[in-house]
PDB file of C-alpha atoms in Angstrom:
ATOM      1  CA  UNK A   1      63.831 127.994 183.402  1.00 44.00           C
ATOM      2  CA  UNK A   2      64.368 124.230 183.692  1.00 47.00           C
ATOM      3  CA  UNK A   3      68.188 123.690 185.300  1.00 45.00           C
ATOM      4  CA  UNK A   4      69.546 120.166 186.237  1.00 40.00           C
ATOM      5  CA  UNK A   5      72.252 119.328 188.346  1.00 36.00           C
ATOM      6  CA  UNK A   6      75.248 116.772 187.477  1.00 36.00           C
ATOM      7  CA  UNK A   7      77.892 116.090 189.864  1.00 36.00           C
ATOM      8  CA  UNK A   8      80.785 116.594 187.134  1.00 34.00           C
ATOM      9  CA  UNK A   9      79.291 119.885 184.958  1.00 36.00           C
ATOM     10  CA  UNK A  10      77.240 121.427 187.769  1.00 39.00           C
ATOM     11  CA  UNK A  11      74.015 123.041 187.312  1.00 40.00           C
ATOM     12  CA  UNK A  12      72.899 122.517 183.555  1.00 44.00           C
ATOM     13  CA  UNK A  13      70.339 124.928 181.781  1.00 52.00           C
ATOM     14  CA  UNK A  14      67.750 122.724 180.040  1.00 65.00           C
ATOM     15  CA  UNK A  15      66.661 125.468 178.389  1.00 88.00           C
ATOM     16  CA  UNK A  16      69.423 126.764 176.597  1.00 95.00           C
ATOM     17  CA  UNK A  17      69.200 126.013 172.226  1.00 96.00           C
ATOM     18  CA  UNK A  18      72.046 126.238 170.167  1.00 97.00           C
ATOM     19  CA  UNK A  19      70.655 126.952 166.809  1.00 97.00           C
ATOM     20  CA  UNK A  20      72.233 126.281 163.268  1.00 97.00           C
ATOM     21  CA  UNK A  21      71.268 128.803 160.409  1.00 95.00           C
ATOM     22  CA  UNK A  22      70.211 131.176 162.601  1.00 94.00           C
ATOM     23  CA  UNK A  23      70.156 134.416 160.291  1.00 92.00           C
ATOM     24  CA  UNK A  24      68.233 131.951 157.747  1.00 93.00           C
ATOM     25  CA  UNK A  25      64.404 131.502 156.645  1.00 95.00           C
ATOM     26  CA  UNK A  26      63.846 129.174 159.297  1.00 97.00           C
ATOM     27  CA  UNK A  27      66.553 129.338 161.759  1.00 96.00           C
ATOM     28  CA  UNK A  28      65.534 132.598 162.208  1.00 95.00           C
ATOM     29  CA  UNK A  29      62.093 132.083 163.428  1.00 97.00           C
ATOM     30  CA  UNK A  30      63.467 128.914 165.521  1.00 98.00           C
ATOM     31  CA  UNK A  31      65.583 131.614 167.334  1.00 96.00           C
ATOM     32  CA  UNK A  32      62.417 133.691 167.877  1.00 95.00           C
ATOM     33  CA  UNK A  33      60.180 130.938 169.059  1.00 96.00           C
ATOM     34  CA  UNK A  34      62.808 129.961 171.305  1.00 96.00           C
ATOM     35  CA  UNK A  35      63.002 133.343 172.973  1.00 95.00           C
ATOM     36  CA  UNK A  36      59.300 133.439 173.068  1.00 93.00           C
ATOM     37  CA  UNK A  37      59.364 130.725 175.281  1.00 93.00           C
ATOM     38  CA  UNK A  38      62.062 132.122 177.730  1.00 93.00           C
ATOM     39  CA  UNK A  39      64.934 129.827 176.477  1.00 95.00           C
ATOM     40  CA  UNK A  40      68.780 131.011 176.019  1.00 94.00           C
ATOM     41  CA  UNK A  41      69.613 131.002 172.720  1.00 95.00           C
ATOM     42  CA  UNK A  42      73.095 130.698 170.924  1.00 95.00           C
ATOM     43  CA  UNK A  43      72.387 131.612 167.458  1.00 94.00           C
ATOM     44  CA  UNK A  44      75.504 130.536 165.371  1.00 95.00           C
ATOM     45  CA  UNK A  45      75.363 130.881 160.864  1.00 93.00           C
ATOM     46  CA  UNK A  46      77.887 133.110 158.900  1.00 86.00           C
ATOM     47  CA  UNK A  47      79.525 135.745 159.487  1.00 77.00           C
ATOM     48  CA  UNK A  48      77.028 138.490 157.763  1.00 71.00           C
ATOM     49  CA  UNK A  49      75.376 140.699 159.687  1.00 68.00           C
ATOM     50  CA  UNK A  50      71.121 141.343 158.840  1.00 65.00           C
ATOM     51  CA  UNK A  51      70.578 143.817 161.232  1.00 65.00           C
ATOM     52  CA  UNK A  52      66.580 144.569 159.767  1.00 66.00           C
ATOM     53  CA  UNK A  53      65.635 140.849 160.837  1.00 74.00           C
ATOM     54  CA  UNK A  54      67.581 141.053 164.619  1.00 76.00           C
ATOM     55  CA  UNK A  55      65.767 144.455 165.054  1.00 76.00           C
ATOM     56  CA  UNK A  56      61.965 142.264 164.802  1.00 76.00           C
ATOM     57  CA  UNK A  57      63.628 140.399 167.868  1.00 80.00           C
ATOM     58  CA  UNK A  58      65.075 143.499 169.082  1.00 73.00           C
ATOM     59  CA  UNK A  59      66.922 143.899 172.568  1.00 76.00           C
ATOM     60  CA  UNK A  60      67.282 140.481 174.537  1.00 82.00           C
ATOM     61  CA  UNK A  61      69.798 139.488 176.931  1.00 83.00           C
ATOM     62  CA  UNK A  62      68.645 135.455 176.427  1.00 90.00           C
ATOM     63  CA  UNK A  63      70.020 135.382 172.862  1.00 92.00           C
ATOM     64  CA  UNK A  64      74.058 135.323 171.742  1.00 91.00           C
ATOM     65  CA  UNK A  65      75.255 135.323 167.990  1.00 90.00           C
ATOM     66  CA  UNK A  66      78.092 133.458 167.350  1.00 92.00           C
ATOM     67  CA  UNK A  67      80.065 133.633 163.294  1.00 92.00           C
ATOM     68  CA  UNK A  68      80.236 129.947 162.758  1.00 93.00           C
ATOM     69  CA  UNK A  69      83.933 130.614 162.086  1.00 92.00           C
ATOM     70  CA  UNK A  70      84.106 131.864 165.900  1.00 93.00           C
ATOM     71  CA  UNK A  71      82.218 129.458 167.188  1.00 94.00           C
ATOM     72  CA  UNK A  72      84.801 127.094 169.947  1.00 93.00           C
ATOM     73  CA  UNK A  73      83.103 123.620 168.934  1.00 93.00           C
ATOM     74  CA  UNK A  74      81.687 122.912 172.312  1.00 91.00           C
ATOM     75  CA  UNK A  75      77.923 122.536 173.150  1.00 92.00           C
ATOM     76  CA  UNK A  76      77.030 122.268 176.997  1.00 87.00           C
ATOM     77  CA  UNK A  77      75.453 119.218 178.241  1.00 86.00           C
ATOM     78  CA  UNK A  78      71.667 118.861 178.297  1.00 87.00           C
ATOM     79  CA  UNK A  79      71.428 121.464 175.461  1.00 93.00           C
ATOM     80  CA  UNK A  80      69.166 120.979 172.475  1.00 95.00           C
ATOM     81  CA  UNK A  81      70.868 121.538 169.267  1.00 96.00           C
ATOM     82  CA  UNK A  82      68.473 122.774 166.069  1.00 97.00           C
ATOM     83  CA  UNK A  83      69.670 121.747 162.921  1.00 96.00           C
ATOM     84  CA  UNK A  84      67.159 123.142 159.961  1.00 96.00           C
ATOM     85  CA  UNK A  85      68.192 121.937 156.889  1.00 95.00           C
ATOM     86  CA  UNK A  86      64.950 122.895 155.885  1.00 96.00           C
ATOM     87  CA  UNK A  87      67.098 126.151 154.899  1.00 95.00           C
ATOM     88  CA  UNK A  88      69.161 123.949 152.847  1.00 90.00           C
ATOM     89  CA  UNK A  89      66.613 124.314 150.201  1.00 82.00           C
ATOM     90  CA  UNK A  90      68.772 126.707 148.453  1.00 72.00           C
ATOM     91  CA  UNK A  91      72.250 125.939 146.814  1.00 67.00           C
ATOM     92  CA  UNK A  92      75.257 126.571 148.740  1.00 68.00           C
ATOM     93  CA  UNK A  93      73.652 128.109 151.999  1.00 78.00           C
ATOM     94  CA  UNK A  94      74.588 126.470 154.945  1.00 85.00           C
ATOM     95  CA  UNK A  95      76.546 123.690 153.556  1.00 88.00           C
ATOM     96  CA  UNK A  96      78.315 123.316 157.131  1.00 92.00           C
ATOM     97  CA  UNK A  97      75.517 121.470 158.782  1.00 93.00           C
ATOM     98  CA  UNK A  98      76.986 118.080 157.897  1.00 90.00           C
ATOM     99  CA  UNK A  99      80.246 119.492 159.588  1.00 93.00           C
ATOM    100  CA  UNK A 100      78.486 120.128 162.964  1.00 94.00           C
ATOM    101  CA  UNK A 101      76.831 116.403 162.415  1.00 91.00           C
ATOM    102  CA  UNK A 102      80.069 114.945 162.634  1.00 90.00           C
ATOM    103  CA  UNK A 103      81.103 117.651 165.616  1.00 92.00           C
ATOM    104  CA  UNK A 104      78.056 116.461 167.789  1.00 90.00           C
ATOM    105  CA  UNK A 105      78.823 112.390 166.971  1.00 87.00           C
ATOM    106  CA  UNK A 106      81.759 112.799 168.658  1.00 88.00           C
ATOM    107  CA  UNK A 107      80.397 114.724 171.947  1.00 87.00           C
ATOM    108  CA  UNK A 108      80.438 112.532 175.145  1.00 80.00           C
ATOM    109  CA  UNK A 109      77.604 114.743 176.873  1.00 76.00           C
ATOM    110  CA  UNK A 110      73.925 114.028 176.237  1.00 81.00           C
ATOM    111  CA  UNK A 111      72.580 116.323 173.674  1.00 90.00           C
ATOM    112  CA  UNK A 112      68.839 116.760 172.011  1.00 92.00           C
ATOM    113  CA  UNK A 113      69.176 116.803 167.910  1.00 94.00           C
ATOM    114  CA  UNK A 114      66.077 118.374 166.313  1.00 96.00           C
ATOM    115  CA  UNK A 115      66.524 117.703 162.788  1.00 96.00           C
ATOM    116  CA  UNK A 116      64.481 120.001 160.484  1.00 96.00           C
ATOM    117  CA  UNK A 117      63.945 118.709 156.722  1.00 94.00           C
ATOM    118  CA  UNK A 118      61.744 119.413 153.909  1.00 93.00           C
ATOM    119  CA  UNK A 119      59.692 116.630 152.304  1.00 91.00           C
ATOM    120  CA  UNK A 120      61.749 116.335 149.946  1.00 83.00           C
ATOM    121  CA  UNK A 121      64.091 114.886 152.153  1.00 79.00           C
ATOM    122  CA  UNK A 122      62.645 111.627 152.800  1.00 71.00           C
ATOM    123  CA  UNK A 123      64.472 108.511 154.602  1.00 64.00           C
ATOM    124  CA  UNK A 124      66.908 110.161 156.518  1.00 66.00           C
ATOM    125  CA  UNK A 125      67.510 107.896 159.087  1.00 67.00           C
ATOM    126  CA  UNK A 126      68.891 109.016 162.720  1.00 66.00           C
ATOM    127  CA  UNK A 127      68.573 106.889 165.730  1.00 65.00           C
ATOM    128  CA  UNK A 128      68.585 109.560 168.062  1.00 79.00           C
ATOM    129  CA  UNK A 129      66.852 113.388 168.592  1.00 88.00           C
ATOM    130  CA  UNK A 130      63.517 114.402 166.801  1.00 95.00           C
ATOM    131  CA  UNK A 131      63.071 114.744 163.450  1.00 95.00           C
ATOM    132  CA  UNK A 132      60.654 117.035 161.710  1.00 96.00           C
ATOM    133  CA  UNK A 133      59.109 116.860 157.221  1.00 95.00           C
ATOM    134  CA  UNK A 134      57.754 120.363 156.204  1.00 96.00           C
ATOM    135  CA  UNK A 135      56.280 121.528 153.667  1.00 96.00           C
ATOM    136  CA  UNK A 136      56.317 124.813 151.489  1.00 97.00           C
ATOM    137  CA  UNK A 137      56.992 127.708 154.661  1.00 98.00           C
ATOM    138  CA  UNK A 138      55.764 131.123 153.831  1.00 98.00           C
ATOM    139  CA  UNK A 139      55.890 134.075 155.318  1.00 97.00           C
ATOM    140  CA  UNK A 140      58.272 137.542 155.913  1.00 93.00           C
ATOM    141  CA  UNK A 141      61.639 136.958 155.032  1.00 93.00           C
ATOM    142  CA  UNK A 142      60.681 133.736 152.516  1.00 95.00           C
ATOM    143  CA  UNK A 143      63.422 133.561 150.371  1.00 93.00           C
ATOM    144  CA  UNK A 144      63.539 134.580 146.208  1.00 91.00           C
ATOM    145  CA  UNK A 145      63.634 130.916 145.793  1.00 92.00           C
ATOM    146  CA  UNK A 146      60.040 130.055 146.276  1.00 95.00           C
ATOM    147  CA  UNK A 147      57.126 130.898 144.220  1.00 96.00           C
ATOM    148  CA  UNK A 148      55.222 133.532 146.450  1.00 97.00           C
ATOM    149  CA  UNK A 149      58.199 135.759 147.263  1.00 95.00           C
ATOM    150  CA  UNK A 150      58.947 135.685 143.429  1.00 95.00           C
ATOM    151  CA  UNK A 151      55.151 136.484 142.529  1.00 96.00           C
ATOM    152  CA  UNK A 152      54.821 139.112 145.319  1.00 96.00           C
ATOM    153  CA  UNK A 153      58.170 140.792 143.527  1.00 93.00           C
ATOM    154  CA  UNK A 154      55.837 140.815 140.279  1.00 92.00           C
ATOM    155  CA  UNK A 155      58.084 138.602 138.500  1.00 90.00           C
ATOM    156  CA  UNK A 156      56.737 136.430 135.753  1.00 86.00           C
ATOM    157  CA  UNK A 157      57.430 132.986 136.420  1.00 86.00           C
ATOM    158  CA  UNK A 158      57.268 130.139 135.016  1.00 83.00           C
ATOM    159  CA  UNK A 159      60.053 127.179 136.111  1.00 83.00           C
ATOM    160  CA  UNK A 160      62.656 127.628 139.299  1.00 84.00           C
ATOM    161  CA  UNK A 161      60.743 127.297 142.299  1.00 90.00           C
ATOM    162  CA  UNK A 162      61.255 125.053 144.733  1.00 92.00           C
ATOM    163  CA  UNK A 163      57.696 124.986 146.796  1.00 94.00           C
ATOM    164  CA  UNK A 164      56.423 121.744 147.750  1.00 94.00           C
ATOM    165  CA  UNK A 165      52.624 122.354 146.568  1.00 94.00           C
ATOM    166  CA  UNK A 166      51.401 119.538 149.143  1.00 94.00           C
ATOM    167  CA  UNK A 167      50.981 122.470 151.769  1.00 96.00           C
ATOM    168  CA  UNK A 168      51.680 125.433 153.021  1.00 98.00           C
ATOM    169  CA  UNK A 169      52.792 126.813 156.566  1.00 98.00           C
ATOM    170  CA  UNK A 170      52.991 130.456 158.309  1.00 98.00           C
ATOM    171  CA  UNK A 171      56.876 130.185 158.838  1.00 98.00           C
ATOM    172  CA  UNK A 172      55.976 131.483 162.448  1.00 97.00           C
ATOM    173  CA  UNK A 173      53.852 128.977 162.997  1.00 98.00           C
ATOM    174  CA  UNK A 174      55.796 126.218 162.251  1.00 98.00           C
ATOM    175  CA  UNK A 175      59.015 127.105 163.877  1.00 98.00           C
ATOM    176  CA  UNK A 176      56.262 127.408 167.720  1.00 98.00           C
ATOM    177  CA  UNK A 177      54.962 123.800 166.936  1.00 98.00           C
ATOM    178  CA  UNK A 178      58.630 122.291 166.551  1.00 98.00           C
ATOM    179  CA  UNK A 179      59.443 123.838 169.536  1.00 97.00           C
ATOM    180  CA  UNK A 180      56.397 123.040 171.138  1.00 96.00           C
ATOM    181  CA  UNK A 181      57.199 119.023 170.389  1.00 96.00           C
ATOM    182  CA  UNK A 182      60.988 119.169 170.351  1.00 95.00           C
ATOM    183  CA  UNK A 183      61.436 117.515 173.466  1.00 90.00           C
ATOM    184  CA  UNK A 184      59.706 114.574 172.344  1.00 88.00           C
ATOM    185  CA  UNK A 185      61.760 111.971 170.268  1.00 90.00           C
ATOM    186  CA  UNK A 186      59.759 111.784 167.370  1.00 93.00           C
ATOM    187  CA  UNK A 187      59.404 111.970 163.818  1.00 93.00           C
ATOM    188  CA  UNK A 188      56.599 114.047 162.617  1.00 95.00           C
ATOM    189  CA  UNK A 189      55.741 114.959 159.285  1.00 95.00           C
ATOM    190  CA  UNK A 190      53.992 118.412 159.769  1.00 97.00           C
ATOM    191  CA  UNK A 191      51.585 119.345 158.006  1.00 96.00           C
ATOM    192  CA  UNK A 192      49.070 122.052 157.146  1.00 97.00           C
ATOM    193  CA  UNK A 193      44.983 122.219 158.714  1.00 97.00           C
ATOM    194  CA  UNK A 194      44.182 122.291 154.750  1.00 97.00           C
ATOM    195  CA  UNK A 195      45.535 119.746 152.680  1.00 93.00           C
ATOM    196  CA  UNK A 196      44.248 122.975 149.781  1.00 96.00           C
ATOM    197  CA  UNK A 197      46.539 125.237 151.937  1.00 97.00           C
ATOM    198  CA  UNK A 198      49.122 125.962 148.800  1.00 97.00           C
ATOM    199  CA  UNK A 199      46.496 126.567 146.589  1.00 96.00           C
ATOM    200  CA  UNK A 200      44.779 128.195 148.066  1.00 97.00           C
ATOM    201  CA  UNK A 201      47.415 130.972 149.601  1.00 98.00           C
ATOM    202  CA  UNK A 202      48.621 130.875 146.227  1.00 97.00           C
ATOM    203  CA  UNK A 203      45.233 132.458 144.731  1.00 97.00           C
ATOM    204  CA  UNK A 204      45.962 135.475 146.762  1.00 97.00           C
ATOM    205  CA  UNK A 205      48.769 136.328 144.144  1.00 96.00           C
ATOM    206  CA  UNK A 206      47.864 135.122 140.737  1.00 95.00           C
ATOM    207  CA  UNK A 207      44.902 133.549 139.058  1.00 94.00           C
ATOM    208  CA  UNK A 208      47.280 131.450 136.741  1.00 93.00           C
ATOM    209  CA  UNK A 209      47.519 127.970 137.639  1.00 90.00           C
ATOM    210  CA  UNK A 210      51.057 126.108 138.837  1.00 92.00           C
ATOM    211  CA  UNK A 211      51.799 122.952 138.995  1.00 86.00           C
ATOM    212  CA  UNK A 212      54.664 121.909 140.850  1.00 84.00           C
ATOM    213  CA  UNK A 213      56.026 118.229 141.063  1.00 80.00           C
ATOM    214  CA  UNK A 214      54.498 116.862 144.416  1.00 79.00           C
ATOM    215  CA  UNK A 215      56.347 114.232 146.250  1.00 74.00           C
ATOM    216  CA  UNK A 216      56.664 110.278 145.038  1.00 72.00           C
ATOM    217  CA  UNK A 217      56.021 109.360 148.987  1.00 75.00           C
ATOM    218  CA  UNK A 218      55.168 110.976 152.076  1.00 78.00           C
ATOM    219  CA  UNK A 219      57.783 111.070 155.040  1.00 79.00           C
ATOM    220  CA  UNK A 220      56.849 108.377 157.159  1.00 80.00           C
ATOM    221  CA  UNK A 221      56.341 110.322 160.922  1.00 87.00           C
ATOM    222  CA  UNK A 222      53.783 110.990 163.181  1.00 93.00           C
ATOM    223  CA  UNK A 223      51.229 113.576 161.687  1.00 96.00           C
ATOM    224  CA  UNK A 224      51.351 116.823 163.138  1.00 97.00           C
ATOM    225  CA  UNK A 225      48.638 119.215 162.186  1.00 98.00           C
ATOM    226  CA  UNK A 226      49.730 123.144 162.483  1.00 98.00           C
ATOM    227  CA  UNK A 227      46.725 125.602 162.990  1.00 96.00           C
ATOM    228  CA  UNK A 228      47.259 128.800 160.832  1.00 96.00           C
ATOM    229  CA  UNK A 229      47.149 132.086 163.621  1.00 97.00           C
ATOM    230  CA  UNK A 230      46.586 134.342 160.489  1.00 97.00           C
ATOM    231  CA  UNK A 231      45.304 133.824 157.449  1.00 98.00           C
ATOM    232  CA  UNK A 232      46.830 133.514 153.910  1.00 98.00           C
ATOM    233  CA  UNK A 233      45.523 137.653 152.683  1.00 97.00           C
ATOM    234  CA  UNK A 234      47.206 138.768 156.130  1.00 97.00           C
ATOM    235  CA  UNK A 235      50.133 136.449 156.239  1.00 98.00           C
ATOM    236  CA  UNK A 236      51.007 137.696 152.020  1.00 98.00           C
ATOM    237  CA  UNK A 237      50.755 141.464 153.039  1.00 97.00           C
ATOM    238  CA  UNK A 238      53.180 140.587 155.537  1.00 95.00           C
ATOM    239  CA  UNK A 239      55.273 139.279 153.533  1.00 96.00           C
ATOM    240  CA  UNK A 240      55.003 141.823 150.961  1.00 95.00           C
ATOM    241  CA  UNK A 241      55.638 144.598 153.747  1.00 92.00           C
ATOM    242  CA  UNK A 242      58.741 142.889 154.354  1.00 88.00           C
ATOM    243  CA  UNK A 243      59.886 143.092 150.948  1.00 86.00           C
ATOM    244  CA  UNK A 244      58.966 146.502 150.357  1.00 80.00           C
ATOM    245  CA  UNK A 245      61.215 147.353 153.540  1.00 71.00           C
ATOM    246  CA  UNK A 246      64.008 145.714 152.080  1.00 63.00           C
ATOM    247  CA  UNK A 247      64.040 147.284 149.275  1.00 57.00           C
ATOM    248  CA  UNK A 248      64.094 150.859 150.968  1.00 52.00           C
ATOM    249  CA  UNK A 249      66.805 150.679 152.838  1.00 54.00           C
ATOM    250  CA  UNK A 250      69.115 148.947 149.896  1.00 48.00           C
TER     251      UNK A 250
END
């Protein structure tokens, strides 16, 4: 574990991640990545308890979970702070992060901001931290928002989804390359090894054709390519696993 020493704090862990969201899509899998690669983790969303997704982490002394409404408003010096308002996708889910923006402004201690956004999201301008652009994230847990948890539901759908079709990434697989370049003060716009990768996940599920608005304009970043560890059939039955677990023990 990386530690620094300042005269004033004392030893500081430069390993330790405070991370927004944390029971979300996205923030989840930050929190897991994280743990993965032996940081402490303060894992701070709302107060709701999902006790099937902390049981895939299962016992870990590294990792603390915090009700934002507990939470004291202090972040240690040298810590890296996760903000994925990638998981913003959805109305009215984790409409605090602005809140903690204006928290961290006002912190004297050096911090590191990773900024997580969909592509959606484009021209956000920050003059500090790292900033990542995804694309459509798949995987267990994928919310009821986007096309391929609806399909894998057997829902009929035609309008409401909010995938960007311009890729798609293994949520697990995105969440290790952020962390993976989160040190470096960058933006990147991340994308998939297939520019087909939607598409073709997508014809694991349906043979009917969709055609969701793409993006105007790219995020302007530095391209980072993320290597699928699975592939789209194993990745889906995953997924669908996950689902049919859910629905047992409602």
């Amino acid at each position: 574990m990386r530690k620094s020493y300042n005269k004033y704090i004392g030893v500081i862990d430069l390993n330790h991640a405070f991370v927004f969201a944390s029971q979300q899509f996205l923030g989840f899998e930050l929190c897991d990545a994280l743990l993965e690669n032996g940081w402490t983790v303060t894992a701070i969303d709302e107060n709701k308890e999902m006790k099937d997704k902390w049981l895939e982490i299962g016992r870990n002394s590294n990792i603390q979970y915090v009700p934002y409404e507990d939470w004291d408003k202090e972040i240690q010096s040298g810590c890296s702070v996760f903000l994925p308002y990638y998981d913003q996708l959805r109305e009215n889910k984790v409409d605090y992060l602005p809140e903690v923006e204006g928290l961290i402004s006002k912190f004297e201690q050096p911090l590191m901001i990773i900024r997580i956004y969909p592509n959606r999201a484009i021209n956000q301008n920050h003059k500090e931290g790292t900033v990542f652009y995804l694309p459509t994230l798949y995987g267990i847990h994928q919310p009821n928002d986007f096309l391929f948890a609806r399909l894998l539901t057997g829902e009929d759908v035609d309008s409401n989804y909010i995938d960007d079709p311009s890729g798609a990434i293994y949520v697990k697989d995105a969440a290790r390359s952020i962390i993976n370049h989160s040190s470096k003060k960058e933006v990147y716009t991340v994308k998939a090894l297939s520019s087909q990768s939607w598409n073709e996940a997508l014809s694991y599920l349906t043979k009917k054709s969709y055609s969701p608005p793409r993006m105007n304009a790219e995020p302007d970043g530095k391209e980072l390519i993320v290597k699928p560890s699975k592939s789209h059939d194993r990745i889906l039955k995953e997924q669908l696993r996950g689902i049919t677990l859910h629905e047992i023990q409602e």
